[in-house]
mmCIF file of C-alpha atoms in Angstrom:
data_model
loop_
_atom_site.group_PDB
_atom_site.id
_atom_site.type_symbol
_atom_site.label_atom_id
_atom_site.label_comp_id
_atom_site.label_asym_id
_atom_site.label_seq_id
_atom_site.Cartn_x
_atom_site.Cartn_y
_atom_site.Cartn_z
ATOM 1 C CA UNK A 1 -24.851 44.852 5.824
ATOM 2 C CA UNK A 2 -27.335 46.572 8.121
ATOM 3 C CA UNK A 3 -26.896 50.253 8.182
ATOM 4 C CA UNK A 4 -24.835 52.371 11.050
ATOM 5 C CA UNK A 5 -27.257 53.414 13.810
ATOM 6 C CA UNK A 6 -25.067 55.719 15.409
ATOM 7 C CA UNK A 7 -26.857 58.999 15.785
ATOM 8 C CA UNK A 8 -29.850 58.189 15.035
ATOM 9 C CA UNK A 9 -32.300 59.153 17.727
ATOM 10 C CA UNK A 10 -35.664 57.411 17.799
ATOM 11 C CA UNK A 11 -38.640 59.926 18.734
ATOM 12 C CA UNK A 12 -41.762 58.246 19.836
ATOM 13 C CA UNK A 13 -45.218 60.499 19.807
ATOM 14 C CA UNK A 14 -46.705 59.712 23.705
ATOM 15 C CA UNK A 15 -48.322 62.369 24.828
ATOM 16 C CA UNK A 16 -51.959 61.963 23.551
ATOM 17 C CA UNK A 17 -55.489 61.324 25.804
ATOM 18 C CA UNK A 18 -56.259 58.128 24.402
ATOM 19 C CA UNK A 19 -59.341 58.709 24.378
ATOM 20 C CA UNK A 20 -60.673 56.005 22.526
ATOM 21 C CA UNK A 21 -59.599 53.263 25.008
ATOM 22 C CA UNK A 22 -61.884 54.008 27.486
ATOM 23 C CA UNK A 23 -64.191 56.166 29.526
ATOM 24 C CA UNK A 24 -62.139 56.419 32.904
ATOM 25 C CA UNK A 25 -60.753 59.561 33.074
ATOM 26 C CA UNK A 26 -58.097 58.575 35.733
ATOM 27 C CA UNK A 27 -56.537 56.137 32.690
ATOM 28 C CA UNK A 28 -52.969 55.843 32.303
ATOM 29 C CA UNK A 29 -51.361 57.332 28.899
ATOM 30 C CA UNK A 30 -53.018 54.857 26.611
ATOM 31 C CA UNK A 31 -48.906 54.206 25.282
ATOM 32 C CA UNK A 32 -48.493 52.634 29.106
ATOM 33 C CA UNK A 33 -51.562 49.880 28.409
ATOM 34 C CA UNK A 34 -50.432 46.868 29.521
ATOM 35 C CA UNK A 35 -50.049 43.832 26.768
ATOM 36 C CA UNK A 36 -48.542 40.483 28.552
ATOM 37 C CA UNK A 37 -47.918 42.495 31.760
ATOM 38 C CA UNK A 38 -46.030 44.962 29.666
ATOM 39 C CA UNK A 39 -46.751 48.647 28.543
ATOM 40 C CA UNK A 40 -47.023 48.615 24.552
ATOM 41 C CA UNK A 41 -44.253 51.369 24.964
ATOM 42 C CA UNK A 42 -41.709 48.913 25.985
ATOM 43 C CA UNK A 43 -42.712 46.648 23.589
ATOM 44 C CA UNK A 44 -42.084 48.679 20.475
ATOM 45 C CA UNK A 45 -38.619 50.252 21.880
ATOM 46 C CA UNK A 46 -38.026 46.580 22.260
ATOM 47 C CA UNK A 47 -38.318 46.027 18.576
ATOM 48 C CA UNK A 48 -36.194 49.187 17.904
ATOM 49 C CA UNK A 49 -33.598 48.555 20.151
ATOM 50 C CA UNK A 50 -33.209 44.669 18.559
ATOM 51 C CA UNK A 51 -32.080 46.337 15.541
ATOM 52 C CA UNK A 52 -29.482 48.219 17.031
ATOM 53 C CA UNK A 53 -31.316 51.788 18.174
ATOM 54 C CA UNK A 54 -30.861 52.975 21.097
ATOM 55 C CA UNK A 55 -31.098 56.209 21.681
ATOM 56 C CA UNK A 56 -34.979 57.257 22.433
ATOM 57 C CA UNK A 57 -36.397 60.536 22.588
ATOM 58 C CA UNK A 58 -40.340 60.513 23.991
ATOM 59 C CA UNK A 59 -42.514 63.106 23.599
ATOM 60 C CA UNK A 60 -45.160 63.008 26.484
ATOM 61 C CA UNK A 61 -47.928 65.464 28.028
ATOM 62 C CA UNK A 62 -50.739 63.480 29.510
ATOM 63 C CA UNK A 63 -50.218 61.867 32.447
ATOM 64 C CA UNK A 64 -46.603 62.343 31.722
ATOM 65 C CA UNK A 65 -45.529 61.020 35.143
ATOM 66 C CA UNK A 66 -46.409 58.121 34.249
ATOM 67 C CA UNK A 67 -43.972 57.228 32.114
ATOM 68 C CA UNK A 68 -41.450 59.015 33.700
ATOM 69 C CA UNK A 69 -41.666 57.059 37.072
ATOM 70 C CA UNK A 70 -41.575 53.886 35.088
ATOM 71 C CA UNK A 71 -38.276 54.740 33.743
ATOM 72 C CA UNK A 72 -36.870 55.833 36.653
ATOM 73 C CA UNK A 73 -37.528 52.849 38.403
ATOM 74 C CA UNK A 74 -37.039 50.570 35.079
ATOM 75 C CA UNK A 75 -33.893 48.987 35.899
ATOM 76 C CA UNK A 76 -35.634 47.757 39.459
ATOM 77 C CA UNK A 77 -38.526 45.920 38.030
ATOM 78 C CA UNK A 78 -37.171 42.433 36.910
ATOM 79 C CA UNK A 79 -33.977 42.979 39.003
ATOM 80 C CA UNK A 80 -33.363 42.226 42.496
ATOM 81 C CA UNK A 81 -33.523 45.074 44.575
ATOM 82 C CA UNK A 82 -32.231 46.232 48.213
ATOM 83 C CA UNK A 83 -33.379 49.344 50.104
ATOM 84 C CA UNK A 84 -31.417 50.213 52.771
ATOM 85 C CA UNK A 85 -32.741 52.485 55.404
ATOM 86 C CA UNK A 86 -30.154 52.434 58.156
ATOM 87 C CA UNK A 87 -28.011 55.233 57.225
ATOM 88 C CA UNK A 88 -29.921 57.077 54.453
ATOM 89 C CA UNK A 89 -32.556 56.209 52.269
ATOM 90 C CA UNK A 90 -30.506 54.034 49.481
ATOM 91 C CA UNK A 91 -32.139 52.133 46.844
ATOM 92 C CA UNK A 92 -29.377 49.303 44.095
ATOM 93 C CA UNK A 93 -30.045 46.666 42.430
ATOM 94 C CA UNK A 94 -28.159 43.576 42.855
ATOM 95 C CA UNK A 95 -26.296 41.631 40.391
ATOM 96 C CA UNK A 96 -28.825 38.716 40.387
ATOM 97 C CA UNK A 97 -31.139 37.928 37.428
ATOM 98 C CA UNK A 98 -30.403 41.431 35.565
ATOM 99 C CA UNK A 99 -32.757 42.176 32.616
ATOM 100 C CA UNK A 100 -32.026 45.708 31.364
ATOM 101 C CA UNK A 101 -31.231 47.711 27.971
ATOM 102 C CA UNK A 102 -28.167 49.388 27.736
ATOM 103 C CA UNK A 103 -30.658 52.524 26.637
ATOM 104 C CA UNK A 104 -30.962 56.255 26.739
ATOM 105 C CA UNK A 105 -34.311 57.702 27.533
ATOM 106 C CA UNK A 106 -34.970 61.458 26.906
ATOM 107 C CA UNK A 107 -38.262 62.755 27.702
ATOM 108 C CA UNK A 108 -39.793 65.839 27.060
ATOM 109 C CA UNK A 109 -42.505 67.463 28.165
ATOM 110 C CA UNK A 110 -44.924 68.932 24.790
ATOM 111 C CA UNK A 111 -48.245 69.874 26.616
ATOM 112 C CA UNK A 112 -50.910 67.989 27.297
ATOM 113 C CA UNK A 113 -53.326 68.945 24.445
ATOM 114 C CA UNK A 114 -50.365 69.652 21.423
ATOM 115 C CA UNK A 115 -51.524 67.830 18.687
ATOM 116 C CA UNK A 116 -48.682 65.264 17.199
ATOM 117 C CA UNK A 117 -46.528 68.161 14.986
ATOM 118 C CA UNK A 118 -46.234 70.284 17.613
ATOM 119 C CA UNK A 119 -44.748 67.584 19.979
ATOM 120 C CA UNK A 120 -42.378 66.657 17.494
ATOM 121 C CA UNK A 121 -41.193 70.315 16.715
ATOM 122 C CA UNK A 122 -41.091 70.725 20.585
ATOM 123 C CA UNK A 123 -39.189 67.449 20.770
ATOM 124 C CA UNK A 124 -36.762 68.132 17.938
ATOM 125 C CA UNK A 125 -35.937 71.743 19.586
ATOM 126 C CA UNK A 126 -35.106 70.678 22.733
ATOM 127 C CA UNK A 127 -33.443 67.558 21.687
ATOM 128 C CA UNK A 128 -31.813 69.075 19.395
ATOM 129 C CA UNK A 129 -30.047 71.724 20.998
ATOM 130 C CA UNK A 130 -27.613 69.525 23.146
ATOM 131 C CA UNK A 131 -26.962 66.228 19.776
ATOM 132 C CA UNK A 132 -25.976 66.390 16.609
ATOM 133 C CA UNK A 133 -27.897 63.940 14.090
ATOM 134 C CA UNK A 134 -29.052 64.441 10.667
ATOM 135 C CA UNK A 135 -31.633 61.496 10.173
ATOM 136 C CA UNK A 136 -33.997 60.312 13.350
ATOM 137 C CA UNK A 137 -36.527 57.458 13.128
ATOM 138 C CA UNK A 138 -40.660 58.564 14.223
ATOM 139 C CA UNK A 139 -43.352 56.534 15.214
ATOM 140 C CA UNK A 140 -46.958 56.447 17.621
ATOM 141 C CA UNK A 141 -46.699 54.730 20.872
ATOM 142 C CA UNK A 142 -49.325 53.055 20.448
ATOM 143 C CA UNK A 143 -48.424 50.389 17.421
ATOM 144 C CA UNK A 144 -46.798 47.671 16.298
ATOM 145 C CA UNK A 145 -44.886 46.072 14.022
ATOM 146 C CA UNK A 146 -42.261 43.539 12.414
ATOM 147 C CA UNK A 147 -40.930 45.271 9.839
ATOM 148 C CA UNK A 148 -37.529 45.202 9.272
ATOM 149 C CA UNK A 149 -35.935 48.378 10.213
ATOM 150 C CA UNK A 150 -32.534 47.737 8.928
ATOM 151 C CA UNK A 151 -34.242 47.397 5.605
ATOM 152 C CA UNK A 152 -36.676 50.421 6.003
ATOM 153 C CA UNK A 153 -33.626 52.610 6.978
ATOM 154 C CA UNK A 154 -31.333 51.260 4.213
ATOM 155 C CA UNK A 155 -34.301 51.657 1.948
ATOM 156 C CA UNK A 156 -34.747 55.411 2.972
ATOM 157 C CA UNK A 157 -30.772 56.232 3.114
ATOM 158 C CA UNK A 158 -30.920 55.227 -0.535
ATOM 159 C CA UNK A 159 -33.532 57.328 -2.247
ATOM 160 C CA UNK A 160 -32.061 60.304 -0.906
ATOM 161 C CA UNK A 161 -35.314 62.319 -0.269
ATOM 162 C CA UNK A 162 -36.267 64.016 3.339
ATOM 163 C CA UNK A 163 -38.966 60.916 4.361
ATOM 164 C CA UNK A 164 -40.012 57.900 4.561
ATOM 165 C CA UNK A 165 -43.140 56.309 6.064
ATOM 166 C CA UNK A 166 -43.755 53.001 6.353
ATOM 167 C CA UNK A 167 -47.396 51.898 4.120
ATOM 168 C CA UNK A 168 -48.982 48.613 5.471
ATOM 169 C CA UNK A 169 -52.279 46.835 4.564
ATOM 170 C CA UNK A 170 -55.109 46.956 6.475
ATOM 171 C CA UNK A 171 -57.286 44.246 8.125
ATOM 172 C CA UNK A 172 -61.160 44.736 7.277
ATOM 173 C CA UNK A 173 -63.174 44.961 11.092
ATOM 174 C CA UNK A 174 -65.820 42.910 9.063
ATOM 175 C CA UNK A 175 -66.148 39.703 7.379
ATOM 176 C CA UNK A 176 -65.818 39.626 3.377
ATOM 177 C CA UNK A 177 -68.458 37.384 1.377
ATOM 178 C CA UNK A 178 -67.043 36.030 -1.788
ATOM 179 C CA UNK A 179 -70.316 36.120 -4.249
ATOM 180 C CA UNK A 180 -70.788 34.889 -7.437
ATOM 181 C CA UNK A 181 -74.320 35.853 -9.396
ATOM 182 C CA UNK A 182 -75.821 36.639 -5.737
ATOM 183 C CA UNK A 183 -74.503 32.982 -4.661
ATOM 184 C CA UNK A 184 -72.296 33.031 -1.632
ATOM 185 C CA UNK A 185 -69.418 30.786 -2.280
ATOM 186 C CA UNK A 186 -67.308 31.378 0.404
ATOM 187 C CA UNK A 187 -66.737 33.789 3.726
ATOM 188 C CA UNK A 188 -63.770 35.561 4.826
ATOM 189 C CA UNK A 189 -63.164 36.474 8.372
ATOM 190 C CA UNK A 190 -61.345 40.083 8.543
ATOM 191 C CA UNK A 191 -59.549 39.819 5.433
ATOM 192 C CA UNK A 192 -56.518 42.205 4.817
ATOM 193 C CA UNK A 193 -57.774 44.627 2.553
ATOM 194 C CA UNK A 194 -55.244 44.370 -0.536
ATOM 195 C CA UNK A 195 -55.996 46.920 -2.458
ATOM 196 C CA UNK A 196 -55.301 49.968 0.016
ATOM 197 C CA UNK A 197 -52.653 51.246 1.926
ATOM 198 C CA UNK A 198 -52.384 53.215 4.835
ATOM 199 C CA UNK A 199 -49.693 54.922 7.076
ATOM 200 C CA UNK A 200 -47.981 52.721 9.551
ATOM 201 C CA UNK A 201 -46.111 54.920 11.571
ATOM 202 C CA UNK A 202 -42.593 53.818 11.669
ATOM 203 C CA UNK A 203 -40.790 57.100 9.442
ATOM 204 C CA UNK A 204 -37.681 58.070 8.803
ATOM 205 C CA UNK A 205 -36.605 61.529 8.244
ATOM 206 C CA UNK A 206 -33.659 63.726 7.503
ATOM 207 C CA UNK A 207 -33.711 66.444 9.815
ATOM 208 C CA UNK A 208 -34.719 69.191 7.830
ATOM 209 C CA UNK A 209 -38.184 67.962 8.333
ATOM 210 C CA UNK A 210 -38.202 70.363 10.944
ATOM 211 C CA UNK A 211 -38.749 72.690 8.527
ATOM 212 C CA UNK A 212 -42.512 71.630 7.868
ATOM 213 C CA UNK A 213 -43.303 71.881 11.094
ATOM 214 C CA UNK A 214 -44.787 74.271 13.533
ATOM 215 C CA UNK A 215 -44.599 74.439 17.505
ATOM 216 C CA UNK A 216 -48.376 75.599 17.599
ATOM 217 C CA UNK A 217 -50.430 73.638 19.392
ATOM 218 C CA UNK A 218 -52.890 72.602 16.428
ATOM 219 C CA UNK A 219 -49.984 70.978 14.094
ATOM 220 C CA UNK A 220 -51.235 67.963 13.033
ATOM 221 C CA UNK A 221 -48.254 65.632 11.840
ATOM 222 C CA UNK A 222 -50.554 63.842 9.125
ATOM 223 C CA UNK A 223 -52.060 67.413 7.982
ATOM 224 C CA UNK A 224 -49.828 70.003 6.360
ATOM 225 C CA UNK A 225 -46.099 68.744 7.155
ATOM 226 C CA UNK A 226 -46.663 65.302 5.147
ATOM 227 C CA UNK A 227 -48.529 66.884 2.982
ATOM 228 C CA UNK A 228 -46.335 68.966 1.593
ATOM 229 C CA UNK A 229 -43.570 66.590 2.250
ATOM 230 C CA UNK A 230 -45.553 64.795 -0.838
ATOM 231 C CA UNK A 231 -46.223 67.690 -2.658
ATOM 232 C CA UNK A 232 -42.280 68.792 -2.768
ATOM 233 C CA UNK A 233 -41.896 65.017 -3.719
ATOM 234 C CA UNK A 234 -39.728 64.338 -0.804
ATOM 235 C CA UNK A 235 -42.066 61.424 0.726
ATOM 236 C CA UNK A 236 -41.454 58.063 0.011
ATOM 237 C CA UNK A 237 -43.161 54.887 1.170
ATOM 238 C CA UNK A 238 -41.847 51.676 2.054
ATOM 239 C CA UNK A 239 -44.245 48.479 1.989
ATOM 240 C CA UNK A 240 -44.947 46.234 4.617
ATOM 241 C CA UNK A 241 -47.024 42.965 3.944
ATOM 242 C CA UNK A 242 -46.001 41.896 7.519
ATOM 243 C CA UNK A 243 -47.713 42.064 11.050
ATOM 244 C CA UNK A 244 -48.772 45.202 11.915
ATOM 245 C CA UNK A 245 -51.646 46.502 14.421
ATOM 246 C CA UNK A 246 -52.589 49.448 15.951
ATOM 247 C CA UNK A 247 -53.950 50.044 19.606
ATOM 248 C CA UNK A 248 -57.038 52.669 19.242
ATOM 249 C CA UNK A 249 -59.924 50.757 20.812
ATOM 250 C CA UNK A 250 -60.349 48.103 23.212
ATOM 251 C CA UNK A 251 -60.648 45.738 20.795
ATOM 252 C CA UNK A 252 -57.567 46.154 19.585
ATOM 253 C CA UNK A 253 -56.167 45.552 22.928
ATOM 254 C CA UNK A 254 -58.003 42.533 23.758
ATOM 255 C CA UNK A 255 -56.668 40.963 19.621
ATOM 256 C CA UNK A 256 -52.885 42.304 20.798
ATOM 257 C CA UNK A 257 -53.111 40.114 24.241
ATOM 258 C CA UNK A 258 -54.695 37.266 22.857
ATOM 259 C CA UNK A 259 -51.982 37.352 20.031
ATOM 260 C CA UNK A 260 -49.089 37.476 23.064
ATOM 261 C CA UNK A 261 -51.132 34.978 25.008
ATOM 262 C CA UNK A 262 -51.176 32.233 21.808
ATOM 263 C CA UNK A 263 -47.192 32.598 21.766
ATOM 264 C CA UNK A 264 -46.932 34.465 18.726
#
């Protein structure tokens, strides 16, 4: 039985320069890149909200406008539309060809240089002050995933303990040789590298994390909170052998489109 997601608000980290994708400086927020003529954002709420969640809270700075006039005008885009000027500047959607979640988008503004604690202190705050919850759901908005969430979140529910973060395999960036006394018997193209694991994204946390957390600026999520999440032995992991890629570099935009192009 897949657990109850009532109440349990889904914060997504947005706010960052993105620096990494490119040299423009008039860029959009690298979480509104584009992959099959949608923004990676949508894309991983998607996967979310197909398990039930729907209740988003995103924590943006750069650019934030961005994002915020794209979900104003969200339920126009694949709708039909009429804007009727006569009497007063009116804009509704018709009831033709309607594609839209059934949704709730907060989004909060948590500076445009806070590192990724600080939003989510910020975030959890202001969020905070108006809805109950005890556990929320975390990830980048910039990555994705298959993993089962029902499973992850049943998973974390379980052991009891304040997180859970999601530990996935790695793909090498270079070919591996397979040698045997200097002979090369084989060559593998970007093998996943089996032996490691690395953070996903894709937590779960009781609320209390707040706790570990700091509003300053220079909070890094990955620094002191999770670390001494793990040192209080309150962090578990949950393993994914599934898809999962990450969008910090061109490249990995181009291998995300050409994996939506292919039909995958």
């Amino acid at each position: 039985m897949a657990p109850n997601k009532q109440n349990i608000p889904v914060f997504i980290l947005a706010g960052g320069f993105g620096t990494r994708m490119s040299d423009d400086a008039s860029q959009l927020p690298k979480p509104m890149t584009e992959i099959g003529q949608t923004p990676i954002l949508i894309h991983l709420m998607r996967w979310y909200y197909a398990h039930g969640f729907n209740d988003f809270v995103i924590c943006v700075g750069y650019r934030s406008w961005y994002i915020k006039e794209y979900f104003l005008n969200y339920g126009f885009r694949k709708n039909s539309l009429t804007v009727d000027h006569r009497n007063e500047a009116v804009a509704k959607t018709l009831s033709l060809n309607q594609e839209q979640e059934r949704w709730r988008v907060t989004l909060i503004e948590t500076g445009v240089s806070s590192m990724t604690g600080s939003r989510l202190a910020q975030a959890l705050d202001a969020f905070g002050a108006s809805e109950k919850f005890d556990q929320f759901a975390l990830t980048y908005g910039d990555g994705l995933c298959d993993v089962n969430l029902d499973d992850e979140l049943t998973f974390h529910l379980q052991h009891g303990k304040i997180g859970t973060v999601l530990g996935v395999t790695p793909a090498s960036r270079f070919g591996e040789l397979k040698v045997k006394e200097n002979q090369v018997e084989g060559f593998l193209e970007k093998p996943t590298l089996k032996k490691s694991l690395i953070s996903g994204g894709f937590f779960f946390f009781k609320k209390e994390f707040r706790e570990f957390l700091d509003k300053k600026p220079s909070c890094v999520l990955e620094d002191v909170p999770l670390s001494s999440l793990a040192r209080e032995n309150q962090l578990m992991t949950y393993k994914h052998t599934g898809f999962w890629q990450c969008m910090d570099t061109p490249r990995d935009r181009t291998l995300l489109q050409k994996i939506w192009d292919s039909g995958q």
